[in-house]
PDB file of C-alpha atoms in Angstrom:
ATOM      1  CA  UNK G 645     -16.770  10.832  -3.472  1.00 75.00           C
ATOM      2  CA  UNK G 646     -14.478  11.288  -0.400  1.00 80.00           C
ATOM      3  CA  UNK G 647     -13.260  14.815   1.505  1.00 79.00           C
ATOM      4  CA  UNK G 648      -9.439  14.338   1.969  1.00 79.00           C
ATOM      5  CA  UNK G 649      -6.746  16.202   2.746  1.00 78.00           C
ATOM      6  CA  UNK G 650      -3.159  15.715   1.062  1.00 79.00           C
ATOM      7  CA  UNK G 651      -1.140  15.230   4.295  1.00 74.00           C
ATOM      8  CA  UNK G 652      -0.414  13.493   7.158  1.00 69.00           C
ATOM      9  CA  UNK G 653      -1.447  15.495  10.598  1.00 61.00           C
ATOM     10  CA  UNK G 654       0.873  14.332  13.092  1.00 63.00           C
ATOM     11  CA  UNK G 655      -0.541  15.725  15.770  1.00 68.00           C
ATOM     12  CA  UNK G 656      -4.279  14.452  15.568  1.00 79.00           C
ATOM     13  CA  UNK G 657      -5.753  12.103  13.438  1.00 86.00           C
ATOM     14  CA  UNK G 658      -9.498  11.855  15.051  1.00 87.00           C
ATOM     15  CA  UNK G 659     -11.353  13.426  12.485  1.00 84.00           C
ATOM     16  CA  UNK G 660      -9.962  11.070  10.013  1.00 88.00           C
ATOM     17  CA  UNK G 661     -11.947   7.863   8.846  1.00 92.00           C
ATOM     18  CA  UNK G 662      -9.168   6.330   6.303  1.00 94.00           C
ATOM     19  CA  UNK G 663      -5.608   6.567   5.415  1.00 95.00           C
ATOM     20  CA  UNK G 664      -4.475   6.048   1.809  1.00 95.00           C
ATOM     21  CA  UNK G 665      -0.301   5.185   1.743  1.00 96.00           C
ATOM     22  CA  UNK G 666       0.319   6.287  -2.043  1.00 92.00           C
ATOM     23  CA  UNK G 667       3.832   5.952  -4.020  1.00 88.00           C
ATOM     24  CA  UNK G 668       6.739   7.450  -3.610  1.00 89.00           C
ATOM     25  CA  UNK G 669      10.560   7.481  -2.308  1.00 92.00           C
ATOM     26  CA  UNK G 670      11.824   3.920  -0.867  1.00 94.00           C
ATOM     27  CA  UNK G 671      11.202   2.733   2.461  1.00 96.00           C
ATOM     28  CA  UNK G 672      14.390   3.308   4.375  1.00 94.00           C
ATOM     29  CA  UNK G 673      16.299   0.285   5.280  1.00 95.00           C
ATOM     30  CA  UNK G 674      16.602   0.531   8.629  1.00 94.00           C
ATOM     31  CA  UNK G 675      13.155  -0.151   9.621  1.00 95.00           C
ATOM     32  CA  UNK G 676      13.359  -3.515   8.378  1.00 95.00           C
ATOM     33  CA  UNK G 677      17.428  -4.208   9.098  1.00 93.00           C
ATOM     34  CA  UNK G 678      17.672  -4.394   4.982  1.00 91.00           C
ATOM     35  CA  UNK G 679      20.881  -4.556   3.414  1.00 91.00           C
ATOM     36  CA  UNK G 680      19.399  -2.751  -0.445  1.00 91.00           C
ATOM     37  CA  UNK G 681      19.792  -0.062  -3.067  1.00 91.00           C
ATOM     38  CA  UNK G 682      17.563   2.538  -1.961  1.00 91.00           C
ATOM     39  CA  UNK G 683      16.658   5.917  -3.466  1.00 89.00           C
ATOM     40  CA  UNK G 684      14.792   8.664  -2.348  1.00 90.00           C
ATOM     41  CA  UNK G 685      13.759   7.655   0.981  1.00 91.00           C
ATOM     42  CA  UNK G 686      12.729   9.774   3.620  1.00 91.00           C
ATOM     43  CA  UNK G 687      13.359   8.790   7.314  1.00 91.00           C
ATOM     44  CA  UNK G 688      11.124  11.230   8.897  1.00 90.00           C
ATOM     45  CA  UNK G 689       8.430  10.398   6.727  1.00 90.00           C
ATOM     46  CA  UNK G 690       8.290   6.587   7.096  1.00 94.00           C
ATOM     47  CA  UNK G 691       8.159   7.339  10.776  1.00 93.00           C
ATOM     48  CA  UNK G 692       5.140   9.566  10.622  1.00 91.00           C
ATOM     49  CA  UNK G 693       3.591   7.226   8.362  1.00 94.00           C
ATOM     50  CA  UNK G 694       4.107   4.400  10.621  1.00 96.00           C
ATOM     51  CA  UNK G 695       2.736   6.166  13.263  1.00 94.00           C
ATOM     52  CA  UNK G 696      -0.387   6.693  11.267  1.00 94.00           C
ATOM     53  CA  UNK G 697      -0.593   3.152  10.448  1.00 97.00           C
ATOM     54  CA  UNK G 698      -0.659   2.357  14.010  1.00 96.00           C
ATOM     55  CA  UNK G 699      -3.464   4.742  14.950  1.00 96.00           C
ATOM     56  CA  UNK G 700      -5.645   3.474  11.950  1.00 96.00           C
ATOM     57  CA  UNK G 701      -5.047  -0.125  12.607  1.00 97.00           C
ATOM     58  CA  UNK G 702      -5.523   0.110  15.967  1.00 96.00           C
ATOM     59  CA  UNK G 703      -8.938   1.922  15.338  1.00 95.00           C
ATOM     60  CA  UNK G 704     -10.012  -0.639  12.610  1.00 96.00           C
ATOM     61  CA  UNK G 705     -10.128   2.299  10.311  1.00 96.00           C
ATOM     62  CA  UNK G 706      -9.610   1.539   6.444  1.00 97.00           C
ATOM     63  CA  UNK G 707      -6.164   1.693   5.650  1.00 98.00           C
ATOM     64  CA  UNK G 708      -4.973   1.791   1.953  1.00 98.00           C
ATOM     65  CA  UNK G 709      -1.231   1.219   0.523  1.00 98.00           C
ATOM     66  CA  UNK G 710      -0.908   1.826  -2.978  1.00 97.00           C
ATOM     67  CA  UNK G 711       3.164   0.805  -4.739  1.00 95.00           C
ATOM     68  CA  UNK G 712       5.003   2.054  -1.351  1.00 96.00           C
ATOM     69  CA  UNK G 713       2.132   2.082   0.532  1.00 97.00           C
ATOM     70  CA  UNK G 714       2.324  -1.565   0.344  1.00 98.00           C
ATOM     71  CA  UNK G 715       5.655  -2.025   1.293  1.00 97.00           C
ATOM     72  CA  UNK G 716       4.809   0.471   4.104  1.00 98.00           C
ATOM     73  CA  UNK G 717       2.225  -1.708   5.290  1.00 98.00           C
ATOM     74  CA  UNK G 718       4.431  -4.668   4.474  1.00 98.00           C
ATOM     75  CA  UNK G 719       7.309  -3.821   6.524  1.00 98.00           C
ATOM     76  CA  UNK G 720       5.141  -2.447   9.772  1.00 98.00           C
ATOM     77  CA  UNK G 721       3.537  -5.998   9.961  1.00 98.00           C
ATOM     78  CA  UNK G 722       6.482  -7.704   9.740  1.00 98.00           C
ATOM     79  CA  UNK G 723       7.620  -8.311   6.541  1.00 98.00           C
ATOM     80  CA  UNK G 724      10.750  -6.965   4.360  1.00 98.00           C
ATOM     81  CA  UNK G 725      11.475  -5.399   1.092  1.00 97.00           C
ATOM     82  CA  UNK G 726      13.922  -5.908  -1.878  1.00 96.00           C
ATOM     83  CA  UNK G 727      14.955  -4.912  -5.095  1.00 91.00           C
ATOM     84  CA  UNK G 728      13.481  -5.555  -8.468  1.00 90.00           C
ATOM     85  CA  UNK G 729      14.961  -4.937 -12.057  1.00 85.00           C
ATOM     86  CA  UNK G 730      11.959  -5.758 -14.207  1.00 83.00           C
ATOM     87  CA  UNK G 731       9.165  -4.091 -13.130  1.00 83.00           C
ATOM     88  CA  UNK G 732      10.485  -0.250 -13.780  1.00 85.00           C
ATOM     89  CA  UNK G 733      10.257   0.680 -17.379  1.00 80.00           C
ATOM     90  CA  UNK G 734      12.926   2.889 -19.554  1.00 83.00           C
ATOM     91  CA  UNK G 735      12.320   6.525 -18.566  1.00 82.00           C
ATOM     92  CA  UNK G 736      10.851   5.172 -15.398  1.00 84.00           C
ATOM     93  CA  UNK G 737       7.772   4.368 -17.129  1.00 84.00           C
ATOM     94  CA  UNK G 738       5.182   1.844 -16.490  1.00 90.00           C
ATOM     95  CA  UNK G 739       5.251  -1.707 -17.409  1.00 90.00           C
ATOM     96  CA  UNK G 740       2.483  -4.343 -17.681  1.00 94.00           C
ATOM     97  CA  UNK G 741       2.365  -8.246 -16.684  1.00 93.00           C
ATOM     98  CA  UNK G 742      -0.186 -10.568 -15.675  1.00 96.00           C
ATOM     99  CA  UNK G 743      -1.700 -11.381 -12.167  1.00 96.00           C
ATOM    100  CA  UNK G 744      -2.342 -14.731 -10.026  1.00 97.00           C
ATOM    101  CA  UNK G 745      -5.067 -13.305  -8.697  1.00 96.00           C
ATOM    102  CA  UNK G 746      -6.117 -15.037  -4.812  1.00 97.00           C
ATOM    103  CA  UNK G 747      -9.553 -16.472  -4.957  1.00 96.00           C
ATOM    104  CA  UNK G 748     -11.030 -14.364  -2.574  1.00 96.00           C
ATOM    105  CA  UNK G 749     -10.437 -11.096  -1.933  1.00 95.00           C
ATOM    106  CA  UNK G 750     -10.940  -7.320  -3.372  1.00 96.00           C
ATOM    107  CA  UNK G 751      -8.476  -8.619  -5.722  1.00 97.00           C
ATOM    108  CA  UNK G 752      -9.854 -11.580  -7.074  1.00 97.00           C
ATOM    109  CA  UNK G 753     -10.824 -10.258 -10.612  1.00 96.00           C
ATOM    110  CA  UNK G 754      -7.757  -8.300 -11.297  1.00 96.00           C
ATOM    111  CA  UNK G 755      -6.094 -10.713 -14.586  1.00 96.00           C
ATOM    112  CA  UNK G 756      -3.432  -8.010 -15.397  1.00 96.00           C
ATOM    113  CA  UNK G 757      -1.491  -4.592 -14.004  1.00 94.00           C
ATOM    114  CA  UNK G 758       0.924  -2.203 -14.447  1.00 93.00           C
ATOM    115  CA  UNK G 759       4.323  -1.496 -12.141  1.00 90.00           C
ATOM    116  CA  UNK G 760       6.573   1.186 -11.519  1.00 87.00           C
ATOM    117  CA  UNK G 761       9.104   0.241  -9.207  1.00 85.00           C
ATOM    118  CA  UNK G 762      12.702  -0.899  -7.887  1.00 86.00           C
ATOM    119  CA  UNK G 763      11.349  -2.075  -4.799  1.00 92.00           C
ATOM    120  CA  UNK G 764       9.231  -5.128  -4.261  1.00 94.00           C
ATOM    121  CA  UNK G 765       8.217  -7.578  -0.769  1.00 96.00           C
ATOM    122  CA  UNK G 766      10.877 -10.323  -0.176  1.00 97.00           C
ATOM    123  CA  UNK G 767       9.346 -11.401   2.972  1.00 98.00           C
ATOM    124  CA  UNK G 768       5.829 -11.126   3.164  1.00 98.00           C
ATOM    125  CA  UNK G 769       4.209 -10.247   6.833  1.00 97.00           C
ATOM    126  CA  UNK G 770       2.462 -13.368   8.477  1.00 94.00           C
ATOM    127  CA  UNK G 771      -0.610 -11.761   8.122  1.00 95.00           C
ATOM    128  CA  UNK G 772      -1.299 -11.240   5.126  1.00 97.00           C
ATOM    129  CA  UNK G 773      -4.020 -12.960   3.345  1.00 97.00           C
ATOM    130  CA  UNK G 774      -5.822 -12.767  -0.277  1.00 97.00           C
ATOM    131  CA  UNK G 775      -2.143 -12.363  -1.826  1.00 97.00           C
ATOM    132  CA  UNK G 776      -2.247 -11.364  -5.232  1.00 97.00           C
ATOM    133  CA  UNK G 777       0.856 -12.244  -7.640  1.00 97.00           C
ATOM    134  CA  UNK G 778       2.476 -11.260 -10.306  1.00 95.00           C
ATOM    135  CA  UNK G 779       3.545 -14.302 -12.822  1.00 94.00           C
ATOM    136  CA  UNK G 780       6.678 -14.010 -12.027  1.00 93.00           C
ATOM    137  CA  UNK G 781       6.498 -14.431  -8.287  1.00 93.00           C
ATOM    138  CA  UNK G 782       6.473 -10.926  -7.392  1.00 95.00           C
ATOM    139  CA  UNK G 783       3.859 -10.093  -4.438  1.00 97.00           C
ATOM    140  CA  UNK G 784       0.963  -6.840  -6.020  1.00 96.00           C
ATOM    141  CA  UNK G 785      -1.348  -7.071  -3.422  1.00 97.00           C
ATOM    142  CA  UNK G 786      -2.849  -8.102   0.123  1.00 98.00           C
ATOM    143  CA  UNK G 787      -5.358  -7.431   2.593  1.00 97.00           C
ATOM    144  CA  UNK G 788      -4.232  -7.379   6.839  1.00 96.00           C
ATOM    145  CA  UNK G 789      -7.317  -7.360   7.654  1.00 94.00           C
ATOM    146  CA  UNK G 790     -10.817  -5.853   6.313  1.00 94.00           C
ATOM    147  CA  UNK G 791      -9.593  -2.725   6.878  1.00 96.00           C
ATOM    148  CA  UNK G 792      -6.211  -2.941   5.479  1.00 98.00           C
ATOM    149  CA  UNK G 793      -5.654  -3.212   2.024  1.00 98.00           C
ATOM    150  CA  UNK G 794      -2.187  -3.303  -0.419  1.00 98.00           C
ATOM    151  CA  UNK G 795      -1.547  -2.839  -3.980  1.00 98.00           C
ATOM    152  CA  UNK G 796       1.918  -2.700  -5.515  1.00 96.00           C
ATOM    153  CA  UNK G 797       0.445  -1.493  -9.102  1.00 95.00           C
ATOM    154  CA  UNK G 798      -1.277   2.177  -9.844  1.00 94.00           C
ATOM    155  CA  UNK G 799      -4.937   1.387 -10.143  1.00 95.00           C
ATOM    156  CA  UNK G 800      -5.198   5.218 -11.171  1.00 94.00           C
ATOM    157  CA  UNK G 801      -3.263   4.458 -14.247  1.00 93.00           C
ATOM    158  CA  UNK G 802      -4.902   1.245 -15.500  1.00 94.00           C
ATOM    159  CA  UNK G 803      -8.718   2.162 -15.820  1.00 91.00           C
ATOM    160  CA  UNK G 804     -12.127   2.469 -14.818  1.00 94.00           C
ATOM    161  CA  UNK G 805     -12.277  -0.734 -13.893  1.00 94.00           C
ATOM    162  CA  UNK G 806      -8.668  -1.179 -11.201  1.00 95.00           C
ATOM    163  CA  UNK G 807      -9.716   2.305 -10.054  1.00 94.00           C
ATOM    164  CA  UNK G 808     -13.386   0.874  -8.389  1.00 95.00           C
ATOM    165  CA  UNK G 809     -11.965  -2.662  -7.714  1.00 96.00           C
ATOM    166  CA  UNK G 810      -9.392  -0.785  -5.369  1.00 96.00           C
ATOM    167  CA  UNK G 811      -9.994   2.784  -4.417  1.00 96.00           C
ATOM    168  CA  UNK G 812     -14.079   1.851  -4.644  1.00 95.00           C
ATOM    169  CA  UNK G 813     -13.441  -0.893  -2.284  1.00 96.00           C
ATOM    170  CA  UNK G 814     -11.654   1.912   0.145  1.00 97.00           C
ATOM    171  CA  UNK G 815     -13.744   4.577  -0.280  1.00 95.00           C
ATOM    172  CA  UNK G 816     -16.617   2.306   0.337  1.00 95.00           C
ATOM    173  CA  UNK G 817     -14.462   1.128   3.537  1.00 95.00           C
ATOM    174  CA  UNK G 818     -13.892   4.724   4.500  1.00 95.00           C
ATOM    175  CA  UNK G 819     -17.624   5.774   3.785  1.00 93.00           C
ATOM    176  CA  UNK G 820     -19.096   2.835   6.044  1.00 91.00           C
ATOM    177  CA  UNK G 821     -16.741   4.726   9.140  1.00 83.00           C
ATOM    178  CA  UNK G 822     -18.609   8.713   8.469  1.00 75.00           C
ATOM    179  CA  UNK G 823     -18.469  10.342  11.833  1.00 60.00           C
ATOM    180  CA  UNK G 824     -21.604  12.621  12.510  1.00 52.00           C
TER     181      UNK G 824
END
């Protein structure tokens, strides 16, 4: 139920009232002195990104990191990134584990989740809070702050059910914020 528009002004971001991070390339090492494999990463990207980050969290607008848009958000609070062999299928497909989930939090009834990727938080930022896990340590998602909300899995793929727990929590975020 929300207007959007599929990329990142650079210019001007005042008529905005959220910012969803979604998947994609790897962050690029050098913004958090890492020493990993990385793949597709785009410098000039992360830095507009980052920028946007900024401007939303600075506003208290609703910011949303989905896969690299939590290690986005990860890495411009502080925190650092590594690499992960087990939670990329063959064929680069999905695979499925189960969740710690924190006891509060927009996360607190998520039990189970998919992944898709080769990068994964080694340190988390200090300010993260309502940390969800995966059972085998791996961090899948965390809130900053009300407005700023992480999820290392693709709700979009899992259901009806991980697609209101976390984009319905945003959008309902994002709606609260309407401009007139």
């Amino acid at each position: 139920g929300l207007d959007y528009e599929c990329q990142i002004p650079t210019l001007n971001f005042d008529n905005f009232n959220g910012l969803l991070l979604p998947g994609g390339g790897d962050v690029f090492p050098f913004f958090y002195n890492g020493n990993v494999k990385f793949s597709n990463a785009n410098l000039l990207k992360d830095a507009v990104e980052f920028n946007a980050i900024s401007y939303f969290y600075q506003k208290d607008l609703p910011i949303l990191g989905v896969c690299r848009g939590l290690q986005l958000l990860n890495v411009f609070f502080g925190g650092t990134l590594k690499n992960v062999n087990s939670h990329q299928g063959k064929s680069k497909s999905d695979v499925y584990h189960d969740l710690i989930p924190p006891k509060n939090g927009f996360l607190k009834s998520m039990t189970g989740a998919n992944s898709n990727h080769v990068q994964c938080v080694d340190k988390l930022c200090e300010n993260a809070r309502d940390v969800c896990f995966c059972t085998d340590g791996t961090v899948e998602g965390f809130c900053i702050s009300d407005s700023v909300l992480a999820v290392q899995f693709h709700p979009e793929r899992m259901g009806l059910s991980a697609i209101l727990t976390v984009y319905g929590e945003f959008a309902k975020k994002v709606k609260s914020r309407f401009k007139y």
